[in-house]
Amino acid sequence: MRHLISPLDFSVEELDRLLRLANDIEQHPEKYAHACEGKILATCFYEPSTRTRLSFESAMLHLGGKVLGFSDAANSSASKGESVSDTIRVISEYADICAMRHPKEGAPLVASEKATIPVINAGDGGHQHPTQTLTDLLTIYSLKGRLDHLTIGLCGDLKFGRTVHSLIHALIRYPGIRFELISPEELRVPSNLHDEVLVRNNIPFREVVKLEDALPALDILYMTRVQRERFFNEEDYIRMKDFYILNKEKMELAPKDMLVLHPLPRVNEISVEVDDDPRAVYFKQARYGVYVRMALILTLLEIEV
Ligand code: CP
């Protein structure tokens, strides 16, 4: 039985298979419409979510399966003090696969050690968000045609943004990847990611504060919001929240074939006037999230179509 806790749980070859399966699902959805009949997905979300929870549910429904779960820890027996370990033992009796989001780093890993069904990390604290990474990789692969030899700008809250951490881990396995890390000094990537992942693996990268300095060289611009819920101090959040605002004027500095991705939700960091730019693909990216989660469910349940 396999789980997905970290983006590195799949080898590059397995990831390629998963992305090709997601592309086939996009092209031929009817082939997969009954693949999960009789199967149940549990979504256990101890933290708020729109995209991740609903795209998982949409994925399972498109596969002909059923869904159950909770979207708020307050509506679950966690509010009475039940541990994640006990909860997943019970969920294992009710469902065939579980997607879990939790504010505590490592909670889905703990769940996977007690579960008798596959567990998927749907985001754990400021740590990782592997299914967002799968979504990001599928978006880049589908729209750029490759995952190698790309210059990727990661912009915003690189300290607390778990989607950024997971994406860096996943992309450094491909040749010719370089990063422009665009953030205020206080929101730079954590030192372990900087030293033990980027420096140790000789990945070319540059840390810059001004978005304008990085834009002309980018193949991909990955915007992120400042993670209010991870700040200890509201004043710091208010000072940082509008540090970057991508607008039409800045987009003029970017290459004509650059893609703008964002895991969403957006707050102010991309002006709505950018939404109509053909390079803005963040809503398309949300759709790819359904295809890749369909492919993931099939893979972890070992269902072949
Ligand atoms: N991208 C993402 O994780 O969005 P949600 O928090 O809405 O699930």
mmCIF file of C-alpha atoms and ligand atoms in Angstrom:
data_model
loop_
_atom_site.group_PDB
_atom_site.id
_atom_site.type_symbol
_atom_site.label_atom_id
_atom_site.label_comp_id
_atom_site.label_asym_id
_atom_site.label_seq_id
_atom_site.Cartn_x
_atom_site.Cartn_y
_atom_site.Cartn_z
ATOM 1 C CA MET A 1 0.000 0.000 0.000
ATOM 2 C CA ARG A 2 1.319 3.448 -0.945
ATOM 3 C CA HIS A 3 0.736 6.901 0.470
ATOM 4 C CA LEU A 4 1.620 10.361 -0.848
ATOM 5 C CA ILE A 5 3.167 12.382 1.956
ATOM 6 C CA SER A 6 6.044 14.150 0.196
ATOM 7 C CA PRO A 7 6.452 15.129 -3.478
ATOM 8 C CA LEU A 8 9.518 12.855 -3.478
ATOM 9 C CA ASP A 9 7.434 9.745 -2.743
ATOM 10 C CA PHE A 10 7.195 9.263 -6.517
ATOM 11 C CA SER A 11 10.308 8.753 -8.652
ATOM 12 C CA VAL A 12 10.687 10.919 -11.757
ATOM 13 C CA GLU A 13 9.592 7.930 -13.879
ATOM 14 C CA GLU A 14 6.492 7.372 -11.722
ATOM 15 C CA LEU A 15 5.732 11.064 -11.912
ATOM 16 C CA ASP A 16 6.000 10.980 -15.711
ATOM 17 C CA ARG A 17 3.518 8.070 -15.772
ATOM 18 C CA LEU A 18 1.152 9.975 -13.483
ATOM 19 C CA LEU A 19 1.286 13.118 -15.639
ATOM 20 C CA ARG A 20 0.708 11.101 -18.820
ATOM 21 C CA LEU A 21 -2.274 9.410 -17.152
ATOM 22 C CA ALA A 22 -3.647 12.832 -16.155
ATOM 23 C CA ASN A 23 -3.276 14.007 -19.774
ATOM 24 C CA ASP A 24 -5.153 10.907 -20.976
ATOM 25 C CA ILE A 25 -7.922 11.562 -18.435
ATOM 26 C CA GLU A 26 -8.200 15.125 -19.777
ATOM 27 C CA GLN A 27 -8.421 13.851 -23.385
ATOM 28 C CA HIS A 28 -10.725 10.858 -22.739
ATOM 29 C CA PRO A 29 -12.732 11.469 -19.535
ATOM 30 C CA GLU A 30 -15.428 8.948 -20.562
ATOM 31 C CA LYS A 31 -12.900 6.077 -20.301
ATOM 32 C CA TYR A 32 -12.498 6.741 -16.577
ATOM 33 C CA ALA A 33 -16.089 7.604 -15.605
ATOM 34 C CA HIS A 34 -16.724 4.288 -13.788
ATOM 35 C CA ALA A 35 -13.179 3.407 -12.722
ATOM 36 C CA CYS A 36 -13.836 3.947 -8.994
ATOM 37 C CA GLU A 37 -17.393 2.630 -8.724
ATOM 38 C CA GLY A 38 -17.847 1.177 -5.230
ATOM 39 C CA LYS A 39 -14.869 3.128 -3.818
ATOM 40 C CA ILE A 40 -15.065 5.872 -1.192
ATOM 41 C CA LEU A 41 -12.730 8.837 -0.677
ATOM 42 C CA ALA A 42 -12.582 10.454 2.781
ATOM 43 C CA THR A 43 -11.553 14.115 2.936
ATOM 44 C CA CYS A 44 -10.374 14.959 6.478
ATOM 45 C CA PHE A 45 -9.640 18.672 6.520
ATOM 46 C CA TYR A 46 -8.541 20.187 9.834
ATOM 47 C CA GLU A 47 -7.754 23.484 8.037
ATOM 48 C CA PRO A 48 -9.767 25.585 5.559
ATOM 49 C CA SER A 49 -9.628 24.769 1.858
ATOM 50 C CA THR A 50 -11.571 25.422 -1.315
ATOM 51 C CA ARG A 51 -9.515 23.976 -4.172
ATOM 52 C CA THR A 52 -7.804 21.009 -2.606
ATOM 53 C CA ARG A 53 -10.827 19.513 -0.881
ATOM 54 C CA LEU A 54 -13.298 20.210 -3.670
ATOM 55 C CA SER A 55 -10.931 19.111 -6.444
ATOM 56 C CA PHE A 56 -10.375 15.826 -4.585
ATOM 57 C CA GLU A 57 -14.124 15.386 -4.277
ATOM 58 C CA SER A 58 -14.669 16.344 -7.916
ATOM 59 C CA ALA A 59 -11.929 13.889 -8.936
ATOM 60 C CA MET A 60 -13.537 10.971 -7.081
ATOM 61 C CA LEU A 61 -17.021 11.836 -8.368
ATOM 62 C CA HIS A 62 -15.692 12.000 -11.955
ATOM 63 C CA LEU A 63 -14.249 8.518 -11.411
ATOM 64 C CA GLY A 64 -17.666 7.193 -10.377
ATOM 65 C CA GLY A 65 -16.783 6.882 -6.670
ATOM 66 C CA LYS A 66 -18.295 8.448 -3.570
ATOM 67 C CA VAL A 67 -16.977 10.913 -0.969
ATOM 68 C CA LEU A 68 -17.408 11.602 2.743
ATOM 69 C CA GLY A 69 -15.515 13.690 5.251
ATOM 70 C CA PHE A 70 -15.295 16.845 7.312
ATOM 71 C CA SER A 71 -14.106 20.308 6.309
ATOM 72 C CA ASP A 72 -13.484 21.751 9.763
ATOM 73 C CA ALA A 73 -11.804 20.206 12.800
ATOM 74 C CA ALA A 74 -14.487 21.859 14.961
ATOM 75 C CA ASN A 75 -17.092 19.573 13.354
ATOM 76 C CA SER A 76 -15.048 16.447 14.001
ATOM 77 C CA SER A 77 -14.174 14.608 17.211
ATOM 78 C CA ALA A 78 -10.753 16.321 17.120
ATOM 79 C CA SER A 79 -12.640 19.045 19.016
ATOM 80 C CA LYS A 80 -13.180 16.474 21.819
ATOM 81 C CA GLY A 81 -9.484 15.605 21.882
ATOM 82 C CA GLU A 82 -9.320 12.620 19.522
ATOM 83 C CA SER A 83 -5.850 11.996 18.087
ATOM 84 C CA VAL A 84 -5.072 11.864 14.369
ATOM 85 C CA SER A 85 -3.933 8.257 14.874
ATOM 86 C CA ASP A 86 -7.297 7.174 16.281
ATOM 87 C CA THR A 87 -9.219 9.161 13.675
ATOM 88 C CA ILE A 88 -7.421 7.528 10.748
ATOM 89 C CA ARG A 89 -7.941 4.038 12.222
ATOM 90 C CA VAL A 90 -11.656 4.728 12.209
ATOM 91 C CA ILE A 91 -11.652 6.373 8.765
ATOM 92 C CA SER A 92 -9.852 3.264 7.465
ATOM 93 C CA GLU A 93 -13.021 1.321 8.363
ATOM 94 C CA TYR A 94 -15.234 3.729 6.398
ATOM 95 C CA ALA A 95 -13.304 4.613 3.237
ATOM 96 C CA ASP A 96 -10.831 3.228 0.702
ATOM 97 C CA ILE A 97 -8.527 6.263 0.503
ATOM 98 C CA CYS A 98 -8.099 9.462 2.539
ATOM 99 C CA ALA A 99 -6.914 12.991 1.740
ATOM 100 C CA MET A 100 -5.886 14.856 4.912
ATOM 101 C CA ARG A 101 -5.038 18.507 5.534
ATOM 102 C CA HIS A 102 -3.724 19.467 8.969
ATOM 103 C CA PRO A 103 -2.139 22.577 10.512
ATOM 104 C CA LYS A 104 0.541 20.454 12.232
ATOM 105 C CA GLU A 105 3.572 19.523 10.149
ATOM 106 C CA GLY A 106 3.871 15.744 9.934
ATOM 107 C CA ALA A 107 0.252 14.928 10.911
ATOM 108 C CA PRO A 108 -0.528 13.146 7.577
ATOM 109 C CA LEU A 109 2.698 11.137 7.983
ATOM 110 C CA VAL A 110 1.587 10.021 11.455
ATOM 111 C CA ALA A 111 -1.805 9.111 9.972
ATOM 112 C CA SER A 112 -0.169 7.073 7.191
ATOM 113 C CA GLU A 113 1.697 4.997 9.788
ATOM 114 C CA LYS A 114 -1.579 3.930 11.431
ATOM 115 C CA ALA A 115 -3.818 3.734 8.360
ATOM 116 C CA THR A 116 -4.847 0.604 6.518
ATOM 117 C CA ILE A 117 -5.806 2.698 3.464
ATOM 118 C CA PRO A 118 -3.681 5.065 1.317
ATOM 119 C CA VAL A 119 -3.265 8.515 2.904
ATOM 120 C CA ILE A 120 -2.608 11.632 0.840
ATOM 121 C CA ASN A 121 -1.059 14.732 2.400
ATOM 122 C CA ALA A 122 -3.343 17.580 1.317
ATOM 123 C CA GLY A 123 -1.125 20.173 3.069
ATOM 124 C CA ASP A 124 0.551 20.014 6.494
ATOM 125 C CA GLY A 125 1.252 23.346 8.196
ATOM 126 C CA GLY A 126 4.007 25.325 6.471
ATOM 127 C CA HIS A 127 5.695 22.073 5.446
ATOM 128 C CA GLN A 128 4.528 20.533 2.160
ATOM 129 C CA HIS A 129 1.611 20.330 -0.246
ATOM 130 C CA PRO A 130 2.461 17.504 -2.655
ATOM 131 C CA THR A 131 -0.825 17.416 -4.589
ATOM 132 C CA GLN A 132 -0.483 21.133 -5.327
ATOM 133 C CA THR A 133 2.967 20.260 -6.664
ATOM 134 C CA LEU A 134 1.462 17.567 -8.893
ATOM 135 C CA THR A 135 -1.017 20.185 -10.120
ATOM 136 C CA ASP A 136 1.795 22.678 -10.799
ATOM 137 C CA LEU A 137 3.903 20.077 -12.617
ATOM 138 C CA LEU A 138 0.954 18.981 -14.770
ATOM 139 C CA THR A 139 0.202 22.620 -15.647
ATOM 140 C CA ILE A 140 3.799 23.312 -16.683
ATOM 141 C CA TYR A 141 4.156 19.963 -18.512
ATOM 142 C CA SER A 142 0.876 20.429 -20.394
ATOM 143 C CA LEU A 143 1.350 24.077 -21.351
ATOM 144 C CA LYS A 144 5.150 24.274 -21.805
ATOM 145 C CA GLY A 145 5.656 20.711 -23.017
ATOM 146 C CA ARG A 146 8.549 19.992 -20.638
ATOM 147 C CA LEU A 147 9.676 20.097 -17.030
ATOM 148 C CA ASP A 148 13.377 20.596 -17.763
ATOM 149 C CA HIS A 149 15.515 23.569 -18.825
ATOM 150 C CA LEU A 150 13.246 26.187 -17.310
ATOM 151 C CA THR A 151 13.893 29.399 -15.382
ATOM 152 C CA ILE A 152 11.277 29.600 -12.669
ATOM 153 C CA GLY A 153 10.544 32.682 -10.595
ATOM 154 C CA LEU A 154 9.015 31.949 -7.205
ATOM 155 C CA CYS A 155 7.571 35.158 -5.806
ATOM 156 C CA GLY A 156 6.067 36.196 -2.467
ATOM 157 C CA ASP A 157 6.076 34.322 0.812
ATOM 158 C CA LEU A 158 8.861 31.818 0.259
ATOM 159 C CA LYS A 159 9.291 31.275 3.997
ATOM 160 C CA PHE A 160 5.857 29.961 4.926
ATOM 161 C CA GLY A 161 4.534 28.996 1.472
ATOM 162 C CA ARG A 162 4.402 25.193 1.534
ATOM 163 C CA THR A 163 3.543 25.028 -2.170
ATOM 164 C CA VAL A 164 6.879 26.679 -2.948
ATOM 165 C CA HIS A 165 8.799 24.264 -0.715
ATOM 166 C CA SER A 166 7.216 21.219 -2.352
ATOM 167 C CA LEU A 167 7.713 22.610 -5.874
ATOM 168 C CA ILE A 168 11.436 23.251 -5.316
ATOM 169 C CA HIS A 169 11.918 19.680 -4.031
ATOM 170 C CA ALA A 170 10.150 18.271 -7.083
ATOM 171 C CA LEU A 171 11.731 20.440 -9.791
ATOM 172 C CA ILE A 172 15.383 20.051 -8.806
ATOM 173 C CA ARG A 173 15.184 16.454 -10.066
ATOM 174 C CA TYR A 174 14.944 17.728 -13.667
ATOM 175 C CA PRO A 175 17.994 18.967 -15.633
ATOM 176 C CA GLY A 176 18.523 22.624 -16.456
ATOM 177 C CA ILE A 177 16.247 24.085 -13.768
ATOM 178 C CA ARG A 178 17.188 27.481 -12.337
ATOM 179 C CA PHE A 179 15.283 29.559 -9.790
ATOM 180 C CA GLU A 180 14.797 33.265 -9.234
ATOM 181 C CA LEU A 181 13.678 33.484 -5.592
ATOM 182 C CA ILE A 182 11.784 36.773 -5.348
ATOM 183 C CA SER A 183 10.830 37.815 -1.818
ATOM 184 C CA PRO A 184 11.313 40.422 0.877
ATOM 185 C CA GLU A 185 14.361 39.598 3.035
ATOM 186 C CA GLU A 186 12.108 38.428 5.904
ATOM 187 C CA LEU A 187 10.235 35.953 3.720
ATOM 188 C CA ARG A 188 13.148 34.191 2.031
ATOM 189 C CA VAL A 189 13.182 30.394 1.712
ATOM 190 C CA PRO A 190 13.994 28.662 5.026
ATOM 191 C CA SER A 191 17.698 28.034 5.626
ATOM 192 C CA ASN A 192 17.361 24.242 5.427
ATOM 193 C CA LEU A 193 15.849 24.513 1.937
ATOM 194 C CA HIS A 194 18.481 27.071 0.922
ATOM 195 C CA ASP A 195 21.499 25.172 2.291
ATOM 196 C CA GLU A 196 20.539 21.508 2.197
ATOM 197 C CA VAL A 197 18.488 21.433 -0.995
ATOM 198 C CA LEU A 198 19.549 24.255 -3.333
ATOM 199 C CA VAL A 199 23.212 24.757 -2.389
ATOM 200 C CA ARG A 200 23.960 21.092 -1.667
ATOM 201 C CA ASN A 201 22.562 20.015 -5.058
ATOM 202 C CA ASN A 202 24.337 22.832 -6.967
ATOM 203 C CA ILE A 203 21.029 24.205 -8.248
ATOM 204 C CA PRO A 204 21.514 27.609 -9.909
ATOM 205 C CA PHE A 205 19.454 30.231 -8.075
ATOM 206 C CA ARG A 206 19.407 33.920 -7.216
ATOM 207 C CA GLU A 207 17.620 35.670 -4.356
ATOM 208 C CA VAL A 208 16.161 39.021 -5.427
ATOM 209 C CA VAL A 209 13.811 41.511 -3.826
ATOM 210 C CA LYS A 210 12.453 43.325 -6.919
ATOM 211 C CA LEU A 211 10.109 41.396 -9.188
ATOM 212 C CA GLU A 212 11.085 43.694 -12.084
ATOM 213 C CA ASP A 213 14.701 42.453 -11.870
ATOM 214 C CA ALA A 214 13.702 38.844 -12.432
ATOM 215 C CA LEU A 215 10.756 39.096 -14.851
ATOM 216 C CA PRO A 216 12.566 39.418 -18.233
ATOM 217 C CA ALA A 217 14.366 36.060 -17.866
ATOM 218 C CA LEU A 218 11.487 33.880 -16.684
ATOM 219 C CA ASP A 219 9.762 30.930 -18.352
ATOM 220 C CA ILE A 220 7.397 30.549 -15.389
ATOM 221 C CA LEU A 221 6.347 33.062 -12.741
ATOM 222 C CA TYR A 222 4.875 31.314 -9.695
ATOM 223 C CA MET A 223 3.127 33.900 -7.531
ATOM 224 C CA THR A 224 2.120 33.182 -3.932
ATOM 225 C CA ARG A 225 0.152 35.043 -1.291
ATOM 226 C CA VAL A 226 1.599 36.072 2.063
ATOM 227 C CA GLN A 227 0.460 33.342 4.463
ATOM 228 C CA ARG A 228 -1.413 35.362 7.071
ATOM 229 C CA GLU A 229 -2.313 32.273 9.132
ATOM 230 C CA ARG A 230 1.383 31.442 9.732
ATOM 231 C CA PHE A 231 2.422 34.909 11.002
ATOM 232 C CA PHE A 232 2.872 35.360 14.742
ATOM 233 C CA ASN A 233 2.284 39.062 14.502
ATOM 234 C CA GLU A 234 -0.529 40.829 12.553
ATOM 235 C CA GLU A 235 1.591 43.991 12.128
ATOM 236 C CA ASP A 236 4.263 42.046 10.244
ATOM 237 C CA TYR A 237 1.586 40.561 7.994
ATOM 238 C CA ILE A 238 0.118 43.986 7.214
ATOM 239 C CA ARG A 239 3.582 45.333 6.378
ATOM 240 C CA MET A 240 4.297 42.433 3.986
ATOM 241 C CA LYS A 241 0.948 41.641 2.410
ATOM 242 C CA ASP A 242 1.097 44.043 -0.535
ATOM 243 C CA PHE A 243 4.840 43.830 -1.130
ATOM 244 C CA TYR A 244 4.246 42.384 -4.611
ATOM 245 C CA ILE A 245 1.371 43.231 -6.912
ATOM 246 C CA LEU A 246 1.648 41.851 -10.436
ATOM 247 C CA ASN A 247 -0.137 44.215 -12.796
ATOM 248 C CA LYS A 248 -0.360 44.919 -16.555
ATOM 249 C CA GLU A 249 2.602 47.274 -16.434
ATOM 250 C CA LYS A 250 4.879 44.642 -14.885
ATOM 251 C CA MET A 251 3.617 41.995 -17.312
ATOM 252 C CA GLU A 252 5.051 44.147 -20.129
ATOM 253 C CA LEU A 253 8.526 43.345 -18.800
ATOM 254 C CA ALA A 254 7.897 39.593 -19.056
ATOM 255 C CA PRO A 255 8.583 37.355 -22.079
ATOM 256 C CA LYS A 256 5.648 36.800 -24.423
ATOM 257 C CA ASP A 257 5.608 33.062 -23.641
ATOM 258 C CA MET A 258 6.065 33.274 -19.861
ATOM 259 C CA LEU A 259 3.297 31.567 -17.872
ATOM 260 C CA VAL A 260 1.905 32.971 -14.626
ATOM 261 C CA LEU A 261 0.895 30.293 -12.110
ATOM 262 C CA HIS A 262 -0.568 30.755 -8.635
ATOM 263 C CA PRO A 263 -1.758 27.964 -6.325
ATOM 264 C CA LEU A 264 -4.607 30.304 -5.225
ATOM 265 C CA PRO A 265 -6.310 31.706 -3.208
ATOM 266 C CA ARG A 266 -5.133 35.099 -4.428
ATOM 267 C CA VAL A 267 -5.378 38.103 -2.146
ATOM 268 C CA ASN A 268 -3.821 41.233 -3.755
ATOM 269 C CA GLU A 269 -0.642 39.871 -5.303
ATOM 270 C CA ILE A 270 -2.084 39.611 -8.835
ATOM 271 C CA SER A 271 -4.232 42.452 -10.042
ATOM 272 C CA VAL A 272 -7.491 41.240 -11.638
ATOM 273 C CA GLU A 273 -6.525 43.152 -14.801
ATOM 274 C CA VAL A 274 -3.893 40.417 -15.422
ATOM 275 C CA ASP A 275 -6.562 37.667 -15.544
ATOM 276 C CA ASP A 276 -7.319 38.314 -19.233
ATOM 277 C CA ASP A 277 -3.654 38.071 -20.260
ATOM 278 C CA PRO A 278 -3.205 34.753 -22.133
ATOM 279 C CA ARG A 279 -0.093 34.125 -20.024
ATOM 280 C CA ALA A 280 -2.202 34.031 -16.839
ATOM 281 C CA VAL A 281 -3.024 30.338 -16.406
ATOM 282 C CA TYR A 282 -3.928 30.094 -12.707
ATOM 283 C CA PHE A 283 -7.577 29.225 -13.273
ATOM 284 C CA LYS A 284 -6.619 26.608 -15.869
ATOM 285 C CA GLN A 285 -4.131 25.335 -13.257
ATOM 286 C CA ALA A 286 -7.046 24.713 -10.850
ATOM 287 C CA ARG A 287 -8.681 22.507 -13.533
ATOM 288 C CA TYR A 288 -5.472 20.522 -13.961
ATOM 289 C CA GLY A 289 -5.738 19.882 -10.201
ATOM 290 C CA VAL A 290 -8.782 17.696 -10.822
ATOM 291 C CA TYR A 291 -7.128 15.633 -13.590
ATOM 292 C CA VAL A 292 -3.983 15.022 -11.583
ATOM 293 C CA ARG A 293 -5.928 14.023 -8.452
ATOM 294 C CA MET A 294 -7.968 11.593 -10.580
ATOM 295 C CA ALA A 295 -4.680 10.095 -11.782
ATOM 296 C CA LEU A 296 -3.363 9.978 -8.214
ATOM 297 C CA ILE A 297 -6.452 8.213 -6.823
ATOM 298 C CA LEU A 298 -6.253 5.586 -9.592
ATOM 299 C CA THR A 299 -2.534 5.088 -8.994
ATOM 300 C CA LEU A 300 -2.760 4.723 -5.201
ATOM 301 C CA LEU A 301 -5.772 2.404 -5.462
ATOM 302 C CA GLU A 302 -3.878 0.431 -8.154
ATOM 303 C CA ILE A 303 -6.806 0.650 -10.557
ATOM 304 C CA GLU A 304 -5.894 0.201 -14.225
ATOM 305 C CA VAL A 305 -8.236 1.348 -16.959
HETATM 306 N N1 CP B 1 -4.120 25.813 -3.511
HETATM 307 C C1 CP B 1 -4.762 25.429 -2.381
HETATM 308 O O1 CP B 1 -4.240 24.627 -1.582
HETATM 309 O O2 CP B 1 -5.969 26.029 -2.199
HETATM 310 P P1 CP B 1 -6.966 25.713 -0.995
HETATM 311 O O3 CP B 1 -6.292 26.184 0.270
HETATM 312 O O4 CP B 1 -8.206 26.468 -1.316
HETATM 313 O O5 CP B 1 -7.166 24.231 -0.939
#
